[in-house]
Amino acid sequence: MKDLLDEIIEKNRYLINKGKVASYIPALGRANPDQIGVCIADMEGNIFAAGDYKQKFTIQSISKTISLMLAIMDNGAEEVFSKVGMEPTGDAFNSIIKLETILPSKPLNPMINAGAIAVASLIKGEDPESKFDRLLALFRKICHNEDLQVNEEVYLSEKSTGNRNRALAYFMKDVGVIHGEVEGILDIYFKQCSIEVDCIDIAKIGLFLANNGVVLETGERVVEEQVAKTIKTFMVTCGMYNASGEFAINVGIPAKSGVGGGIMAAVPRRMGIGVFSPALDEKGNSIAGYGVLKDLSKELDLSFF
Ligand code: GLU
């Protein structure tokens, strides 16, 4: 397996030059574009990894899968989906347009920024700090890694420049989708996006979902099977931005990508996969990461369609 992973990384390395590191969050622009890493965590407890799999990066949008789990655990699915829809948008992840043009106003799904901000507003706790602490504790449990932390530089960089997200949040407050203090809600969102992970951590998130909500190492059921299935379904329909349909055809695995260059994938009942390479394609997906997943899916027959 290790040889296969090395081979697939080398085969896809050329793609790096065709992509660009995200720079709209200034701290992300400093990533080294030459890196590629991959990790597979399977249901037998094996970890296979290659390339720059130990490199740390911020989880960004991949975090939306875990915040959605917590919001559902806290409020029930019915309440959450009364505020956030279940449909793909066809628009960019940070688009504002459909909040106004589709009535009643509610973000179309929890994987776009507006939806994830609405989800963050539903997490329970005394104040934004304790809400975020509960979320971080869930990340640590699912990744089986007590060392997970926020990258302060990325968090502050996003907080000071994230005016598009601020606009989405204030619009949603105006139309009654979110309640409470907007800056506190955004703080939870900016911090969750800035949690620092490596390929092993995100492969473990994939494994947890592949295992339908049970942490493999401890046997602990953390979320109901139905919640894990809901998250995987969103990954198929909306996980790869506006390339989700094409990705389902080419790769056929539930996956969620983030602008930090990570892609987390869950192969039901088989394995979790984490890939990282910070150069992105024009849709915002890791360009080499996509290539690696495409080859892995073919070589290991992972498509579930
Ligand atoms: N923190 C990023 C933002 O809000 C997340 C975007 C992403 O990874 O898709 O713009």
GROMACS .gro file of C-alpha atoms and ligand atoms in nm:
model
  315
    1MET     CA    1   0.000   0.000   0.000
    2LYS     CA    2   0.280   0.240   0.091
    3ASP     CA    3   0.438   0.188  -0.255
    4LEU     CA    4   0.105   0.256  -0.422
    5LEU     CA    5   0.064   0.581  -0.225
    6ASP     CA    6   0.420   0.694  -0.314
    7GLU     CA    7   0.356   0.613  -0.679
    8ILE     CA    8   0.023   0.801  -0.689
    9ILE     CA    9   0.179   1.107  -0.524
   10GLU     CA   10   0.459   1.121  -0.781
   11LYS     CA   11   0.213   1.069  -1.067
   12ASN     CA   12   0.008   1.372  -0.956
   13ARG     CA   13   0.292   1.603  -0.856
   14TYR     CA   14   0.287   1.785  -1.194
   15LEU     CA   15  -0.062   1.917  -1.112
   16ILE     CA   16   0.076   2.146  -0.843
   17ASN     CA   17   0.196   2.391  -1.108
   18LYS     CA   18  -0.154   2.419  -1.249
   19GLY     CA   19  -0.305   2.541  -0.920
   20LYS     CA   20  -0.272   2.835  -0.682
   21VAL     CA   21  -0.252   2.859  -0.304
   22ALA     CA   22  -0.551   3.047  -0.152
   23SER     CA   23  -0.447   3.399  -0.065
   24TYR     CA   24  -0.776   3.575   0.020
   25ILE     CA   25  -0.696   3.481   0.380
   26PRO     CA   26  -0.348   3.640   0.396
   27ALA     CA   27  -0.196   3.379   0.632
   28LEU     CA   28  -0.295   3.094   0.396
   29GLY     CA   29  -0.099   3.257   0.113
   30ARG     CA   30   0.222   3.165   0.295
   31ALA     CA   31   0.174   2.786   0.246
   32ASN     CA   32   0.442   2.599   0.051
   33PRO     CA   33   0.267   2.495  -0.275
   34ASP     CA   34   0.507   2.208  -0.343
   35GLN     CA   35   0.372   1.976  -0.078
   36ILE     CA   36   0.154   1.666  -0.123
   37GLY     CA   37   0.063   1.419   0.150
   38VAL     CA   38  -0.182   1.134   0.184
   39CYS     CA   39  -0.300   0.906   0.463
   40ILE     CA   40  -0.537   0.610   0.468
   41ALA     CA   41  -0.685   0.495   0.801
   42ASP     CA   42  -0.871   0.168   0.749
   43MET     CA   43  -1.133  -0.021   0.949
   44GLU     CA   44  -0.872  -0.279   1.060
   45GLY     CA   45  -0.685  -0.001   1.241
   46ASN     CA   46  -0.402   0.030   0.986
   47ILE     CA   47  -0.253   0.365   0.896
   48PHE     CA   48  -0.077   0.401   0.560
   49ALA     CA   49   0.077   0.735   0.475
   50ALA     CA   50   0.311   0.893   0.222
   51GLY     CA   51   0.461   1.225   0.117
   52ASP     CA   52   0.410   1.532   0.336
   53TYR     CA   53   0.148   1.365   0.549
   54LYS     CA   54   0.290   1.513   0.870
   55GLN     CA   55   0.264   1.871   0.745
   56LYS     CA   56   0.019   2.076   0.950
   57PHE     CA   57  -0.245   2.287   0.776
   58THR     CA   58  -0.572   2.450   0.877
   59ILE     CA   59  -0.882   2.241   0.835
   60GLN     CA   60  -1.099   2.523   0.691
   61SER     CA   61  -1.426   2.402   0.538
   62ILE     CA   62  -1.369   2.039   0.636
   63SER     CA   63  -1.464   2.159   0.986
   64LYS     CA   64  -1.820   2.216   0.863
   65THR     CA   65  -1.885   1.842   0.883
   66ILE     CA   66  -1.808   1.831   1.257
   67SER     CA   67  -1.985   2.154   1.352
   68LEU     CA   68  -2.295   2.019   1.179
   69MET     CA   69  -2.275   1.701   1.388
   70LEU     CA   70  -2.258   1.904   1.709
   71ALA     CA   71  -2.545   2.133   1.608
   72ILE     CA   72  -2.761   1.827   1.532
   73MET     CA   73  -2.662   1.663   1.862
   74ASP     CA   74  -2.753   1.986   2.045
   75ASN     CA   75  -3.080   2.072   1.869
   76GLY     CA   76  -3.201   1.770   1.673
   77ALA     CA   77  -3.202   1.748   1.294
   78GLU     CA   78  -3.546   1.901   1.254
   79GLU     CA   79  -3.451   2.226   1.427
   80VAL     CA   80  -3.118   2.253   1.240
   81PHE     CA   81  -3.277   2.195   0.900
   82SER     CA   82  -3.547   2.450   0.972
   83LYS     CA   83  -3.264   2.707   0.957
   84VAL     CA   84  -3.037   2.552   0.691
   85GLY     CA   85  -3.139   2.372   0.374
   86MET     CA   86  -3.023   2.048   0.213
   87GLU     CA   87  -2.964   2.148  -0.150
   88PRO     CA   88  -2.650   2.223  -0.353
   89THR     CA   89  -2.622   2.585  -0.467
   90GLY     CA   90  -2.430   2.597  -0.795
   91ASP     CA   91  -2.270   2.914  -0.654
   92ALA     CA   92  -1.935   2.984  -0.490
   93PHE     CA   93  -1.891   2.873  -0.127
   94ASN     CA   94  -1.899   3.232  -0.001
   95SER     CA   95  -2.179   3.360  -0.225
   96ILE     CA   96  -2.451   3.581  -0.078
   97ILE     CA   97  -2.689   3.600  -0.373
   98LYS     CA   98  -2.937   3.320  -0.296
   99LEU     CA   99  -2.989   3.440   0.060
  100GLU     CA  100  -3.186   3.724  -0.089
  101THR     CA  101  -3.331   3.573  -0.405
  102ILE     CA  102  -3.470   3.246  -0.263
  103LEU     CA  103  -3.744   3.300  -0.006
  104PRO     CA  104  -3.790   3.231   0.277
  105SER     CA  105  -3.427   3.331   0.333
  106LYS     CA  106  -3.217   3.045   0.458
  107PRO     CA  107  -2.876   2.920   0.349
  108LEU     CA  108  -2.918   2.638   0.099
  109ASN     CA  109  -2.691   2.390   0.277
  110PRO     CA  110  -2.451   2.362   0.574
  111MET     CA  111  -2.137   2.321   0.360
  112ILE     CA  112  -2.140   2.677   0.219
  113ASN     CA  113  -2.014   2.957   0.442
  114ALA     CA  114  -2.358   3.105   0.514
  115GLY     CA  115  -2.489   2.761   0.615
  116ALA     CA  116  -2.188   2.688   0.834
  117ILE     CA  117  -2.219   3.024   1.011
  118ALA     CA  118  -2.587   2.950   1.078
  119VAL     CA  119  -2.483   2.606   1.209
  120ALA     CA  120  -2.221   2.766   1.438
  121SER     CA  121  -2.497   2.988   1.581
  122LEU     CA  122  -2.685   2.675   1.692
  123ILE     CA  123  -2.406   2.524   1.903
  124LYS     CA  124  -2.500   2.533   2.270
  125GLY     CA  125  -2.293   2.684   2.552
  126GLU     CA  126  -2.267   2.977   2.794
  127ASP     CA  127  -2.065   3.204   2.566
  128PRO     CA  128  -1.869   3.183   2.238
  129GLU     CA  129  -1.558   3.047   2.417
  130SER     CA  130  -1.740   2.761   2.585
  131LYS     CA  131  -1.930   2.682   2.264
  132PHE     CA  132  -1.602   2.662   2.074
  133ASP     CA  133  -1.443   2.454   2.352
  134ARG     CA  134  -1.722   2.198   2.316
  135LEU     CA  135  -1.663   2.190   1.941
  136LEU     CA  136  -1.287   2.149   1.981
  137ALA     CA  137  -1.345   1.866   2.230
  138LEU     CA  138  -1.555   1.688   1.966
  139PHE     CA  139  -1.280   1.733   1.703
  140ARG     CA  140  -1.028   1.585   1.946
  141LYS     CA  141  -1.248   1.287   2.020
  142ILE     CA  142  -1.320   1.211   1.654
  143CYS     CA  143  -0.956   1.257   1.546
  144HIS     CA  144  -0.842   1.065   1.856
  145ASN     CA  145  -0.592   1.345   1.908
  146GLU     CA  146  -0.593   1.556   2.226
  147ASP     CA  147  -0.328   1.791   2.084
  148LEU     CA  148  -0.547   1.961   1.823
  149GLN     CA  149  -0.527   2.341   1.856
  150VAL     CA  150  -0.627   2.656   1.675
  151ASN     CA  151  -0.359   2.815   1.457
  152GLU     CA  152  -0.376   3.166   1.606
  153GLU     CA  153  -0.211   3.334   1.308
  154VAL     CA  154  -0.467   3.197   1.061
  155TYR     CA  155  -0.754   3.265   1.300
  156LEU     CA  156  -0.654   3.630   1.349
  157SER     CA  157  -0.584   3.671   0.978
  158GLU     CA  158  -0.932   3.547   0.890
  159LYS     CA  159  -1.098   3.743   1.170
  160SER     CA  160  -0.940   4.067   1.051
  161THR     CA  161  -1.017   4.014   0.680
  162GLY     CA  162  -1.333   3.799   0.677
  163ASN     CA  163  -1.572   4.073   0.577
  164ARG     CA  164  -1.760   3.860   0.328
  165ASN     CA  165  -1.844   3.615   0.608
  166ARG     CA  166  -1.934   3.910   0.829
  167ALA     CA  167  -2.173   4.034   0.558
  168LEU     CA  168  -2.335   3.689   0.531
  169ALA     CA  169  -2.380   3.676   0.907
  170TYR     CA  170  -2.531   4.023   0.941
  171PHE     CA  171  -2.765   3.955   0.650
  172MET     CA  172  -2.880   3.633   0.818
  173LYS     CA  173  -2.931   3.815   1.147
  174ASP     CA  174  -3.141   4.074   0.969
  175VAL     CA  175  -3.371   3.812   0.818
  176GLY     CA  176  -3.395   3.614   1.143
  177VAL     CA  177  -3.192   3.304   1.042
  178ILE     CA  178  -2.944   3.365   1.322
  179HIS     CA  179  -2.993   3.526   1.660
  180GLY     CA  180  -2.754   3.667   1.914
  181GLU     CA  181  -2.428   3.847   1.891
  182VAL     CA  182  -2.284   3.819   1.538
  183GLU     CA  183  -1.915   3.868   1.622
  184GLY     CA  184  -1.931   3.588   1.881
  185ILE     CA  185  -2.087   3.351   1.626
  186LEU     CA  186  -1.824   3.445   1.366
  187ASP     CA  187  -1.554   3.384   1.621
  188ILE     CA  188  -1.666   3.022   1.660
  189TYR     CA  189  -1.668   2.986   1.280
  190PHE     CA  190  -1.325   3.148   1.227
  191LYS     CA  191  -1.173   2.937   1.503
  192GLN     CA  192  -1.320   2.609   1.377
  193CYS     CA  193  -1.175   2.683   1.030
  194SER     CA  194  -0.834   2.754   1.186
  195ILE     CA  195  -0.794   2.423   1.371
  196GLU     CA  196  -0.459   2.280   1.269
  197VAL     CA  197  -0.453   1.919   1.146
  198ASP     CA  198  -0.244   1.682   0.938
  199CYS     CA  199  -0.344   1.411   0.689
  200ILE     CA  200  -0.375   1.152   0.967
  201ASP     CA  201  -0.623   1.369   1.158
  202ILE     CA  202  -0.852   1.420   0.862
  203ALA     CA  203  -0.823   1.054   0.757
  204LYS     CA  204  -0.953   0.978   1.109
  205ILE     CA  205  -1.255   1.204   1.053
  206GLY     CA  206  -1.321   1.010   0.732
  207LEU     CA  207  -1.280   0.681   0.918
  208PHE     CA  208  -1.524   0.794   1.187
  209LEU     CA  209  -1.784   0.868   0.919
  210ALA     CA  210  -1.702   0.546   0.731
  211ASN     CA  211  -1.767   0.371   1.064
  212ASN     CA  212  -2.106   0.548   1.092
  213GLY     CA  213  -2.031   0.758   1.399
  214VAL     CA  214  -1.817   0.527   1.615
  215VAL     CA  215  -1.454   0.614   1.703
  216LEU     CA  216  -1.265   0.304   1.587
  217GLU     CA  217  -0.992   0.321   1.857
  218THR     CA  218  -1.226   0.349   2.156
  219GLY     CA  219  -1.546   0.192   2.024
  220GLU     CA  220  -1.735   0.499   2.148
  221ARG     CA  221  -2.051   0.587   1.957
  222VAL     CA  222  -2.038   0.967   1.935
  223VAL     CA  223  -2.327   1.037   1.697
  224GLU     CA  224  -2.626   0.840   1.578
  225GLU     CA  225  -2.571   0.640   1.261
  226GLN     CA  226  -2.829   0.857   1.083
  227VAL     CA  227  -2.627   1.173   1.160
  228ALA     CA  228  -2.311   1.021   1.011
  229LYS     CA  229  -2.511   0.923   0.703
  230THR     CA  230  -2.651   1.274   0.670
  231ILE     CA  231  -2.300   1.422   0.681
  232LYS     CA  232  -2.173   1.176   0.416
  233THR     CA  233  -2.468   1.262   0.193
  234PHE     CA  234  -2.387   1.635   0.217
  235MET     CA  235  -2.027   1.548   0.130
  236VAL     CA  236  -2.148   1.381  -0.192
  237THR     CA  237  -2.387   1.659  -0.294
  238CYS     CA  238  -2.198   1.969  -0.171
  239GLY     CA  239  -1.858   1.864  -0.035
  240MET     CA  240  -1.637   1.962  -0.328
  241TYR     CA  241  -1.780   2.309  -0.391
  242ASN     CA  242  -1.915   2.350  -0.742
  243ALA     CA  243  -1.728   2.043  -0.860
  244SER     CA  244  -1.927   1.800  -0.642
  245GLY     CA  245  -2.114   1.641  -0.934
  246GLU     CA  246  -1.801   1.597  -1.142
  247PHE     CA  247  -1.612   1.460  -0.840
  248ALA     CA  248  -1.890   1.207  -0.773
  249ILE     CA  249  -1.854   1.084  -1.131
  250ASN     CA  250  -1.471   1.080  -1.139
  251VAL     CA  251  -1.401   0.960  -0.784
  252GLY     CA  252  -1.729   0.839  -0.633
  253ILE     CA  253  -1.639   0.884  -0.266
  254PRO     CA  254  -1.806   1.121  -0.014
  255ALA     CA  255  -1.547   1.397   0.040
  256LYS     CA  256  -1.513   1.746   0.185
  257SER     CA  257  -1.242   1.987   0.086
  258GLY     CA  258  -1.111   2.305   0.243
  259VAL     CA  259  -0.925   2.606   0.107
  260GLY     CA  260  -0.626   2.513   0.326
  261GLY     CA  261  -0.559   2.233   0.073
  262GLY     CA  262  -0.702   1.939   0.264
  263ILE     CA  263  -0.959   1.688   0.140
  264MET     CA  264  -1.123   1.446   0.383
  265ALA     CA  265  -1.290   1.139   0.231
  266ALA     CA  266  -1.496   0.858   0.381
  267VAL     CA  267  -1.529   0.525   0.205
  268PRO     CA  268  -1.830   0.368   0.381
  269ARG     CA  269  -1.736   0.063   0.594
  270ARG     CA  270  -1.382   0.060   0.452
  271MET     CA  271  -1.158   0.357   0.529
  272GLY     CA  272  -1.101   0.726   0.582
  273ILE     CA  273  -0.862   0.913   0.353
  274GLY     CA  274  -0.688   1.244   0.418
  275VAL     CA  275  -0.500   1.427   0.144
  276PHE     CA  276  -0.323   1.759   0.153
  277SER     CA  277  -0.170   1.979  -0.114
  278PRO     CA  278  -0.229   2.355  -0.088
  279ALA     CA  279  -0.240   2.455  -0.457
  280LEU     CA  280  -0.609   2.483  -0.548
  281ASP     CA  281  -0.798   2.459  -0.877
  282GLU     CA  282  -1.035   2.734  -0.988
  283LYS     CA  283  -1.323   2.582  -0.786
  284GLY     CA  284  -1.119   2.588  -0.463
  285ASN     CA  285  -1.031   2.217  -0.441
  286SER     CA  286  -0.675   2.094  -0.389
  287ILE     CA  287  -0.570   2.022  -0.746
  288ALA     CA  288  -0.319   1.746  -0.672
  289GLY     CA  289  -0.536   1.617  -0.387
  290TYR     CA  290  -0.821   1.565  -0.631
  291GLY     CA  291  -0.586   1.377  -0.866
  292VAL     CA  292  -0.460   1.155  -0.583
  293LEU     CA  293  -0.816   1.064  -0.480
  294LYS     CA  294  -0.910   0.990  -0.840
  295ASP     CA  295  -0.621   0.748  -0.879
  296LEU     CA  296  -0.678   0.587  -0.538
  297SER     CA  297  -1.043   0.532  -0.621
  298LYS     CA  298  -0.950   0.360  -0.945
  299GLU     CA  299  -0.665   0.149  -0.802
  300LEU     CA  300  -0.856   0.034  -0.493
  301ASP     CA  301  -1.201   0.025  -0.651
  302LEU     CA  302  -1.346   0.273  -0.400
  303SER     CA  303  -1.632   0.434  -0.594
  304PHE     CA  304  -1.959   0.340  -0.427
  305PHE     CA  305  -2.172   0.404  -0.731
  306GLU     N1  306  -1.249   2.991   0.642
  306GLU     C1  307  -1.279   2.988   0.503
  306GLU     C2  308  -1.378   3.095   0.466
  306GLU     O1  309  -1.469   3.121   0.540
  306GLU     C3  310  -1.333   2.851   0.471
  306GLU     C4  311  -1.359   2.836   0.327
  306GLU     C5  312  -1.337   2.698   0.277
  306GLU     O2  313  -1.250   2.623   0.318
  306GLU     O3  314  -1.414   2.664   0.186
  306GLU     O4  315  -1.369   3.159   0.366
   0.00000   0.00000   0.00000
